[in-house]
Amino acid sequence: GAFPQKRGLGLVVQTQMSKKGRVFSGARPTGRQHLGNYLGAIKNYVALQADYDCVYCIVDLHAMTTLEDLSQIKANTAEMALDWLAAGLRPEETILFVQSHVPQVTELHTILSMFTPLGKLTDLPTFKDKVRLQPHNINYGLVGYPVLMTADITLYKADVVPVGVDQQSHLEFAREVVRTFHHRTGRQVLVEPQMKNTEFPKVLGTDGKRKMGKSENNHIELALTPEETEQMVRTMVTDPQRARRDDPGDPEVCNVFTLHKSFSSSEDITMIDRECRTAGIGCVDCKKLLARNLNEHLQPFRERRAELAKDPQHVWEVLHDGARRASAIAAETIAEVKAAAGLP
Ligand code: SF4
């Protein structure tokens, strides 16, 4: 029942007083989403719709800071939006759009950059990481990335931003920029966003070592067929100490068990936790069960995705409709910011 209606575009939904405020979150267009994206973001995005007015943005401009091959941005945007919609984002109420479709964000970025000390940006650990990771492409946009993120959040007057531990420093940074802007202009026109700390399960890839990710090539995509899913699950690395079928295993160090905890029934989880430790269940059967439960869980998603994919234009209509609604908020904010900043 949580799946969005296909139609209903152009509907401007009034802010519902019953909701707790506005949430903003952005994600880079990475194409087809995997289990890590699902457990780490999408599931939460869907759930937040019940309590908040949600603004979800596909941040194509941010993607440009690290991509060298830009040719995939458009296709990746469409694929990601398809997955989000199929997973239960409801565009009739949630604003789902592409960052660059609302150009005021770059305007706000420029204005806020004047209130941001350069040293703060170059001192951020995330910037230093990027310098280390892409020494041949230390572009100007990379330095300003947190300012653009601040513009994303504040342009849409978000009250709340869901963040994992790794992004807390960026949100704290955004709050500081807002305070500086208010202090120097003497006008409180922006909303200082609150952090909504969210505990995400740590999802490792099929290698059982690194975080699940496309660049690591250790991911399981949501949109795979049941057979492909089973095949991927079969390749998963289990408890490395369990060399033979008769060896007892430790589910706590096994990534297959981590996924069971998210996709299997409590009976299955209890059974595996017990039987793995006594070698009552083998890894082959344990994985078969995981694949079955995963496929069962993802079946409505896959049906819905196939339905949506029949009309490739539809996803762009949804995104453009979202951009129109986002623009209405953005126009208001930018006017207030310019007035506060004393621009003629
Ligand atoms: Fe992991 Fe399951 Fe094998 Fe235990 S039985 S090591 S939980 S795959």
Coordinates of C-alpha atoms and ligand atoms in Angstrom, one line a residue:
G1 CA 0.0 0.0 0.0
A2 CA 3.0 2.4 0.4
F3 CA 3.5 2.7 -3.3
P4 CA 2.9 6.1 -5.0
Q5 CA 0.2 6.8 -7.5
K6 CA 1.4 7.0 -11.0
R7 CA -0.5 10.1 -11.9
G8 CA -1.1 13.2 -9.8
L9 CA 1.4 15.5 -11.4
G10 CA 1.1 19.2 -11.2
L11 CA -0.6 18.9 -7.9
V12 CA 0.6 21.6 -5.5
V13 CA 0.3 20.2 -2.0
Q14 CA -0.1 22.7 0.7
T15 CA 2.1 22.4 3.7
Q16 CA 0.2 20.1 6.0
M17 CA 0.0 21.5 9.5
S18 CA 0.0 18.1 10.9
K19 CA 3.6 17.4 9.8
K20 CA 6.6 18.2 11.9
G21 CA 8.4 20.4 9.5
R22 CA 10.4 20.1 6.3
V23 CA 13.2 17.6 5.7
F24 CA 15.8 18.0 3.0
S25 CA 18.2 15.4 1.8
G26 CA 20.3 15.1 -1.4
A27 CA 22.1 12.2 -3.0
R28 CA 24.4 12.0 -6.0
P29 CA 23.1 10.4 -9.1
T30 CA 24.7 7.0 -8.9
G31 CA 22.3 5.1 -11.2
R32 CA 20.7 1.8 -10.1
Q33 CA 20.5 1.6 -6.4
H34 CA 21.9 -1.3 -4.3
L35 CA 21.0 -2.8 -0.9
G36 CA 23.5 -0.4 0.7
N37 CA 21.6 2.6 -0.7
Y38 CA 18.3 1.1 0.3
L39 CA 19.2 0.4 3.9
G40 CA 21.3 3.5 4.3
A41 CA 19.0 6.1 2.7
I42 CA 16.0 5.1 0.6
K43 CA 14.1 3.2 3.4
N44 CA 14.5 6.2 5.7
Y45 CA 13.4 8.6 2.9
V46 CA 10.2 6.7 2.5
A47 CA 9.5 6.5 6.2
L48 CA 10.1 10.2 6.8
Q49 CA 7.3 11.1 4.4
A50 CA 4.8 10.1 7.2
D51 CA 6.0 12.8 9.5
Y52 CA 7.6 15.5 7.4
D53 CA 7.2 17.5 4.2
C54 CA 10.1 16.0 2.3
V55 CA 12.3 17.6 -0.3
Y56 CA 14.6 15.0 -1.9
C57 CA 17.2 16.2 -4.4
I58 CA 19.4 14.4 -6.9
V59 CA 22.5 16.5 -6.6
D60 CA 24.0 16.4 -10.1
L61 CA 26.1 19.5 -9.5
H62 CA 27.8 17.9 -6.5
A63 CA 28.5 14.8 -8.7
M64 CA 30.5 17.0 -11.1
T65 CA 33.1 17.7 -8.4
T66 CA 34.4 14.2 -8.4
L67 CA 33.3 12.8 -11.8
E68 CA 35.6 12.9 -14.7
D69 CA 33.3 11.2 -17.1
L70 CA 30.2 13.3 -17.1
S71 CA 28.4 11.4 -19.8
Q72 CA 26.5 9.2 -17.4
I73 CA 24.9 11.8 -15.2
K74 CA 21.6 12.0 -17.1
A75 CA 21.1 8.2 -17.3
N76 CA 22.1 7.8 -13.7
T77 CA 19.7 10.4 -12.6
A78 CA 16.8 8.7 -14.3
E79 CA 17.7 5.2 -13.0
M80 CA 18.1 6.5 -9.5
A81 CA 14.8 8.3 -9.6
L82 CA 13.1 5.2 -10.9
D83 CA 14.4 3.2 -8.0
W84 CA 13.3 5.9 -5.5
L85 CA 9.8 6.0 -6.9
A86 CA 9.5 2.2 -7.1
A87 CA 10.6 2.0 -3.4
G88 CA 7.7 4.3 -2.3
L89 CA 8.6 7.9 -2.6
R90 CA 5.2 9.7 -3.2
P91 CA 5.7 12.6 -5.6
E92 CA 2.2 13.9 -4.9
E93 CA 3.4 15.0 -1.6
T94 CA 7.2 14.8 -1.7
I95 CA 9.2 17.2 -3.8
L96 CA 11.6 15.1 -5.8
F97 CA 13.8 17.0 -8.2
V98 CA 17.2 17.5 -9.8
Q99 CA 19.5 20.1 -8.2
S100 CA 20.5 21.9 -11.4
H101 CA 16.9 22.3 -12.4
V102 CA 16.5 25.0 -9.8
P103 CA 19.3 27.5 -10.7
Q104 CA 18.8 29.7 -7.6
V105 CA 20.9 27.2 -5.7
T106 CA 24.1 28.4 -7.5
E107 CA 23.1 32.0 -6.7
L108 CA 22.7 31.3 -3.0
H109 CA 25.9 29.4 -3.1
T110 CA 27.7 32.5 -4.4
I111 CA 26.1 34.7 -1.8
L112 CA 26.8 32.3 1.1
S113 CA 30.4 31.9 -0.1
M114 CA 31.1 35.5 0.8
F115 CA 30.2 34.6 4.4
T116 CA 32.5 31.6 4.5
P117 CA 36.2 31.7 5.5
L118 CA 38.3 29.9 3.0
G119 CA 40.5 28.3 5.7
K120 CA 37.4 26.6 7.2
L121 CA 36.8 24.9 3.9
T122 CA 40.3 23.7 3.2
D123 CA 40.6 22.5 6.8
L124 CA 37.6 20.1 6.5
P125 CA 38.7 16.4 6.7
T126 CA 36.4 15.6 3.8
F127 CA 38.3 18.1 1.6
K128 CA 41.6 16.7 2.6
D129 CA 40.4 13.2 1.8
K130 CA 39.4 14.3 -1.7
V131 CA 42.7 16.0 -2.2
R132 CA 44.3 12.6 -1.4
L133 CA 41.9 10.6 -3.5
Q134 CA 42.0 12.8 -6.6
P135 CA 45.2 14.8 -6.6
H136 CA 44.9 15.4 -10.4
N137 CA 41.5 17.0 -10.1
I138 CA 41.4 19.4 -7.1
N139 CA 38.9 21.7 -8.6
Y140 CA 37.4 24.9 -7.2
G141 CA 34.0 23.2 -6.8
L142 CA 35.5 20.7 -4.5
V143 CA 36.5 23.4 -2.0
G144 CA 33.1 25.0 -2.1
Y145 CA 31.2 21.8 -1.9
P146 CA 30.0 22.3 1.7
V147 CA 28.8 25.8 0.8
L148 CA 26.8 24.4 -2.1
M149 CA 25.4 21.9 0.4
T150 CA 24.5 24.7 2.7
A151 CA 22.7 26.4 -0.1
D152 CA 20.8 23.2 -0.9
I153 CA 19.5 22.9 2.6
T154 CA 18.7 26.6 3.3
L155 CA 17.2 27.4 -0.2
Y156 CA 14.3 25.1 0.7
K157 CA 14.1 26.3 4.3
A158 CA 14.6 22.8 5.6
D159 CA 14.1 22.4 9.4
V160 CA 15.6 19.0 9.5
V161 CA 18.4 17.1 7.7
P162 CA 18.8 13.4 8.3
V163 CA 22.5 12.7 8.7
G164 CA 24.7 9.7 9.4
V165 CA 27.8 10.1 11.6
D166 CA 30.0 10.9 8.6
Q167 CA 28.1 14.0 7.6
Q168 CA 27.6 15.6 11.0
S169 CA 30.6 18.0 10.5
H170 CA 29.0 19.2 7.2
L171 CA 25.7 20.0 8.8
E172 CA 27.5 21.7 11.7
F173 CA 29.3 23.7 9.1
A174 CA 26.0 24.7 7.4
R175 CA 24.6 25.8 10.7
E176 CA 27.6 28.1 11.3
V177 CA 27.3 29.7 7.8
V178 CA 23.7 30.4 8.6
R179 CA 24.6 32.0 11.9
T180 CA 27.3 34.1 10.3
F181 CA 24.9 35.3 7.6
H182 CA 22.3 36.2 10.3
H183 CA 24.9 37.9 12.4
R184 CA 26.5 40.0 9.7
T185 CA 23.2 41.0 8.0
G186 CA 21.3 41.4 11.2
R187 CA 18.4 39.6 9.5
Q188 CA 17.1 36.1 10.4
V189 CA 15.9 35.0 7.0
L190 CA 17.3 31.6 6.8
V191 CA 16.4 28.5 8.8
E192 CA 19.2 27.0 10.8
P193 CA 18.7 23.3 10.1
Q194 CA 18.6 20.7 12.8
M195 CA 20.4 17.4 12.6
K196 CA 18.3 14.3 12.7
N197 CA 20.7 11.7 13.7
T198 CA 19.9 8.5 12.0
E199 CA 21.5 5.1 12.8
F200 CA 22.0 3.2 9.6
P201 CA 23.1 -0.4 9.6
K202 CA 26.6 -0.8 8.3
V203 CA 26.1 -2.6 5.0
L204 CA 29.2 -4.3 3.7
G205 CA 29.6 -5.5 0.2
T206 CA 29.7 -9.1 -1.1
D207 CA 33.4 -9.1 -0.2
G208 CA 32.4 -8.8 3.5
K209 CA 35.2 -6.2 3.9
R210 CA 34.4 -2.9 2.4
K211 CA 31.2 -0.8 2.5
M212 CA 28.8 -1.8 -0.3
G213 CA 29.4 0.5 -3.2
K214 CA 29.4 0.6 -7.0
S215 CA 33.0 1.7 -7.2
E216 CA 34.0 -1.3 -5.1
N217 CA 32.0 -3.6 -7.4
N218 CA 30.7 -5.5 -4.4
H219 CA 27.1 -4.4 -4.6
I220 CA 23.7 -6.1 -5.1
E221 CA 21.3 -4.0 -7.1
L222 CA 17.7 -3.8 -6.0
A223 CA 16.5 -4.2 -9.6
L224 CA 18.3 -7.5 -10.3
T225 CA 16.1 -10.5 -11.3
P226 CA 15.5 -13.1 -8.6
E227 CA 18.1 -15.4 -10.3
E228 CA 20.7 -12.7 -10.5
T229 CA 20.1 -11.9 -6.8
E230 CA 20.6 -15.5 -5.8
Q231 CA 23.8 -15.6 -7.8
M232 CA 25.2 -12.5 -6.2
V233 CA 24.2 -13.8 -2.7
R234 CA 26.0 -17.0 -3.5
T235 CA 29.3 -15.1 -4.0
M236 CA 29.1 -13.4 -0.6
V237 CA 32.0 -13.9 1.7
T238 CA 30.9 -15.4 5.1
D239 CA 32.6 -15.9 8.4
P240 CA 36.2 -16.4 7.2
Q241 CA 36.9 -18.8 10.1
R242 CA 34.3 -21.2 8.9
A243 CA 36.3 -23.2 6.4
R244 CA 34.3 -26.4 6.4
R245 CA 30.6 -27.3 6.7
D246 CA 31.2 -28.9 10.1
D247 CA 32.9 -25.9 11.6
P248 CA 30.7 -23.7 13.8
G249 CA 30.4 -20.2 12.5
D250 CA 30.0 -16.8 14.1
P251 CA 27.0 -14.9 12.6
E252 CA 28.2 -11.6 14.2
V253 CA 31.1 -11.4 11.9
C254 CA 29.2 -12.5 8.8
N255 CA 27.7 -10.1 6.4
V256 CA 25.1 -12.6 5.2
F257 CA 23.7 -12.5 8.7
T258 CA 23.7 -8.7 8.7
L259 CA 21.5 -8.8 5.7
H260 CA 19.2 -11.4 7.2
K261 CA 18.7 -9.0 10.1
S262 CA 17.2 -6.5 7.6
F263 CA 15.3 -8.7 5.3
S264 CA 14.3 -11.9 7.2
S265 CA 11.7 -12.7 9.8
S266 CA 12.6 -12.8 13.4
E267 CA 12.1 -16.6 13.4
D268 CA 14.6 -17.0 10.6
I269 CA 17.1 -14.7 12.4
T270 CA 16.8 -16.5 15.7
M271 CA 17.2 -19.9 13.9
I272 CA 20.3 -18.8 12.0
D273 CA 21.9 -17.2 15.0
R274 CA 21.5 -20.5 16.8
E275 CA 22.2 -23.0 14.0
C276 CA 25.2 -21.2 12.6
R277 CA 27.0 -21.4 16.0
T278 CA 26.5 -25.2 16.2
A279 CA 27.1 -25.9 12.5
G280 CA 23.4 -26.9 12.3
I281 CA 23.0 -24.8 9.1
G282 CA 25.5 -24.6 6.3
C283 CA 26.4 -21.3 4.5
V284 CA 24.9 -22.6 1.3
D285 CA 21.5 -23.1 2.8
C286 CA 21.8 -19.9 4.8
K287 CA 22.4 -17.9 1.6
K288 CA 19.6 -19.6 -0.2
L289 CA 17.3 -18.5 2.6
L290 CA 18.6 -15.0 2.4
A291 CA 18.1 -14.8 -1.4
R292 CA 14.6 -16.1 -1.0
N293 CA 13.7 -13.6 1.6
L294 CA 15.4 -10.8 -0.3
N295 CA 13.5 -11.7 -3.5
E296 CA 10.2 -11.8 -1.6
H297 CA 10.9 -8.5 0.0
L298 CA 11.8 -6.8 -3.2
Q299 CA 9.1 -8.3 -5.4
P300 CA 6.6 -5.4 -5.1
F301 CA 9.5 -3.0 -5.7
R302 CA 10.5 -4.8 -8.9
E303 CA 6.9 -5.0 -10.2
R304 CA 6.5 -1.3 -9.6
R305 CA 9.8 -0.5 -11.2
A306 CA 9.0 -2.5 -14.3
E307 CA 5.7 -0.7 -14.6
L308 CA 7.4 2.7 -14.3
A309 CA 10.2 1.8 -16.7
K310 CA 7.6 1.3 -19.5
D311 CA 7.2 5.0 -19.7
P312 CA 10.7 6.6 -19.5
Q313 CA 9.2 10.1 -20.0
H314 CA 7.1 9.7 -16.8
V315 CA 10.1 9.9 -14.5
W316 CA 11.2 13.2 -16.1
E317 CA 7.7 14.6 -15.7
V318 CA 7.9 13.8 -12.0
L319 CA 11.3 15.4 -11.7
H320 CA 10.2 18.5 -13.6
D321 CA 7.1 18.8 -11.6
G322 CA 9.2 18.6 -8.5
A323 CA 11.5 21.3 -9.8
R324 CA 8.6 23.6 -10.3
R325 CA 7.4 23.2 -6.8
A326 CA 11.0 23.5 -5.4
S327 CA 11.4 26.7 -7.5
A328 CA 8.5 28.3 -5.8
I329 CA 10.2 28.0 -2.4
A330 CA 13.6 28.9 -3.9
A331 CA 12.3 32.2 -5.4
E332 CA 11.0 33.3 -2.1
T333 CA 14.2 32.5 -0.2
I334 CA 16.5 34.1 -2.7
A335 CA 14.5 37.3 -2.6
E336 CA 14.7 37.4 1.2
V337 CA 18.4 36.6 1.2
K338 CA 19.2 39.3 -1.4
A339 CA 17.2 41.9 0.5
A340 CA 18.9 40.9 3.8
A341 CA 22.3 41.1 2.1
G342 CA 21.5 44.6 1.0
L343 CA 21.7 43.8 -2.7
P344 CA 19.9 46.5 -4.7
Ligands
SF4_1 FE1 27.2 -16.6 7.8 FE2 25.0 -18.0 7.6 FE3 27.4 -19.1 7.1 FE4 26.7 -18.5 9.6 S1 25.7 -20.0 8.3 S2 28.7 -18.0 8.6 S3 25.5 -16.6 9.2 S4 26.4 -17.5 5.9

